[in-house]
Structure formats: structure tokens, C-alpha cells
């Protein structure tokens, strides 16, 4: 099945509105879709309504920022009740420090001669509670500092580079807990992106399981075929369900379009097998 269970709208750091994403997913042959905005469920109703109107089955989703072993880890929640009060409170708390962080990011960029970054990034923000590094990256491209947003993340906004501000996100326990008590299934997003030692990665997967986490992204926009093979093994080792999602943000920035991923390895059990009762289906 062509499931795409990870992408972003303008409600977080994507450039398309939820309705445009639904239309793009449908046009690209997606058969099960989830919008997973960072730390936010504000676009869920629009995404769901647009998907169902197009005849596209939908799973409510989000992607929660977590701090684990001094690194940022992303946990995707699928099949959540987006109206759940405890989930919404947890996400609001997780979003809480973003504005102050953005002010400090702009101060850090000003020190290397890049002025006006806070106001510049804000021009790209549609949700005032969700100023992200991606919005700064768009400003740095617009000002000619870098040629594209991927180049920005090599020279700026990452540890040891101008514009980087360390930040404490949610705990792994809380993120998995919010998702699970809201009826959803927690998934470790794009595991190949984290700079963990083997010991730290083992701790991440073990603790994730102990908190009730159920899945891992195996096929995703930032994974090579080798990464997918490696995390297919990890899924089996930890008895986790496998997820698949492009992590699409923008037609101008994302290498992997909605619905254009490789299939999941057949030896794995897909997350949607366990999420059948949570899928919203067209009438
Ligand atoms: P934030 O939540 O504000 O720390 O921003 C994280 C977002 O920045 C991610 O969700 C990506 O959209 C983007 N990002 C981070 N690292 C990279 C990278 N190396 N290349 C492209 N985008 C990145
Ligand atoms: Mn993002
Ligand atoms: Mn992510
Ligand atoms: Mn993402």
C-alpha cells in the first residue's frame, strides 16, 4: 500500500496548506495519508476534511520534538485523537520556548553579521507559536547567505555553527505517553539522522519500548536504502512495527515528494496493520 505517514504543512514548517497537501498526496497516488506537523495538531481537522473529500483514507498525526541524551529526537504519533486535551496541553508546552529560542538564534546570527533574522524568519511563519529553524533557513536563502535550505543546515543553525541555540524539548516518556493516551501509536522518526553512539541508540530504542512506543520509521525521505535495511533489522530486533513517510515540507525544498517512497521490506509488519480502527475513511 502506498501509505505516506509523515509530512508538514504551513501550520508548522511546511510551505503548503493542509488542503494543498491532501490534493498533492491524492494526485501522487497516496492511499493512506497522515499530516504530522511539528508539536502541533492545529491543521488536523483541515487535513482530515480535505483528505476524506478526495476519497483519501486519513490518520491523524503529529511529530513531537524530544530531548534524549542531549540530542533532539522526533517521535511521530499516528492515529491520535487530535482533540485530546492532555495531548494538546503537552504539545503547547513543547512549543512554548520556540519564540525565545528564535530571538536567541537571531542574536547568534547577528554576531556573524547577519542582521534582521528574527523579523526575516517571521515572514515565513504562519503559526506564531511555531517558529522553527526551517523558517530561519528560508530567510538565509532569501538574503543570499546560502543557495538553498539544505546548504543552510551545513553551515548554520546546527551545533557548533552560528544560529544554533541548544533547547530542551519534551521528554521521551512524556511524548510517548501523550500519544498513547490519546489513542495513538508512537513511532521513532528517521532514526538514521541522530548522531548517537551504539549504546545511546540502544538506550533510545529500549526506553522507547519501555514507555509504550510501538513503531519505527524504516522508509523515509532522509534514509538511504542502506539505512532502511539497517532499521528494518532494528525493527525486528525490538519487535517494532514499521512506518513509511516522505517527511515532505515543500515542492521547492524536499527531495522526496509525497507518495514517492520505496515500499517497506516485506519481512516487516506495517504500522497501519495495528491502526485499522483509527483510520478515518471516506463515506
Ligand atoms: P526545529 O524544530 O526548529 O529545530 O527545526 C527542525 C527542522 O529543521 C526539521 O524538522 C527540518 O524541517 C529542518 N532541518 C533540520 N536539519 C535539516 C537538514 N540537515 N536539512 C534540511 N532541513 C533540516
Ligand atoms: Mn521540519
Ligand atoms: Mn523530524
Ligand atoms: Mn518531519
PDB file of N, CA and C and ligand atoms in Angstrom, residues 8 13 38 63 132 134 247 249, ligand 2:
ATOM      1  N   UNK A   8       4.629  17.808   6.458  1.00  0.00           N
ATOM      2  CA  UNK A   8       4.428  19.064   7.192  1.00  0.00           C
ATOM      3  C   UNK A   8       3.691  20.091   6.353  1.00  0.00           C
ATOM      4  N   UNK A  13       6.340  23.801   9.683  1.00  0.00           N
ATOM      5  CA  UNK A  13       7.396  24.382   8.841  1.00  0.00           C
ATOM      6  C   UNK A  13       7.329  23.939   7.382  1.00  0.00           C
ATOM      7  N   UNK A  38       5.020  19.517  13.279  1.00  0.00           N
ATOM      8  CA  UNK A  38       5.849  19.550  14.492  1.00  0.00           C
ATOM      9  C   UNK A  38       5.065  20.136  15.672  1.00  0.00           C
ATOM     10  N   UNK A  63       4.285  15.258  15.068  1.00  0.00           N
ATOM     11  CA  UNK A  63       5.696  14.873  15.247  1.00  0.00           C
ATOM     12  C   UNK A  63       6.224  15.679  16.424  1.00  0.00           C
ATOM     13  N   UNK A 132      10.455  27.924  13.538  1.00  0.00           N
ATOM     14  CA  UNK A 132      11.405  26.817  13.535  1.00  0.00           C
ATOM     15  C   UNK A 132      12.672  27.198  12.783  1.00  0.00           C
ATOM     16  N   UNK A 134      13.653  25.932  10.188  1.00  0.00           N
ATOM     17  CA  UNK A 134      13.342  25.954   8.753  1.00  0.00           C
ATOM     18  C   UNK A 134      12.996  27.365   8.285  1.00  0.00           C
ATOM     19  N   UNK A 247       8.281  12.776   4.835  1.00  0.00           N
ATOM     20  CA  UNK A 247       8.747  13.971   5.554  1.00  0.00           C
ATOM     21  C   UNK A 247       8.778  15.174   4.593  1.00  0.00           C
ATOM     22  N   UNK A 249       8.176  18.657   3.001  1.00  0.00           N
ATOM     23  CA  UNK A 249       7.964  20.003   3.544  1.00  0.00           C
ATOM     24  C   UNK A 249       7.533  21.015   2.473  1.00  0.00           C
TER      25      UNK A 249
HETATM   26 MN1  LIG B   2      10.525  20.177   9.722  1.00  0.00          MN
END
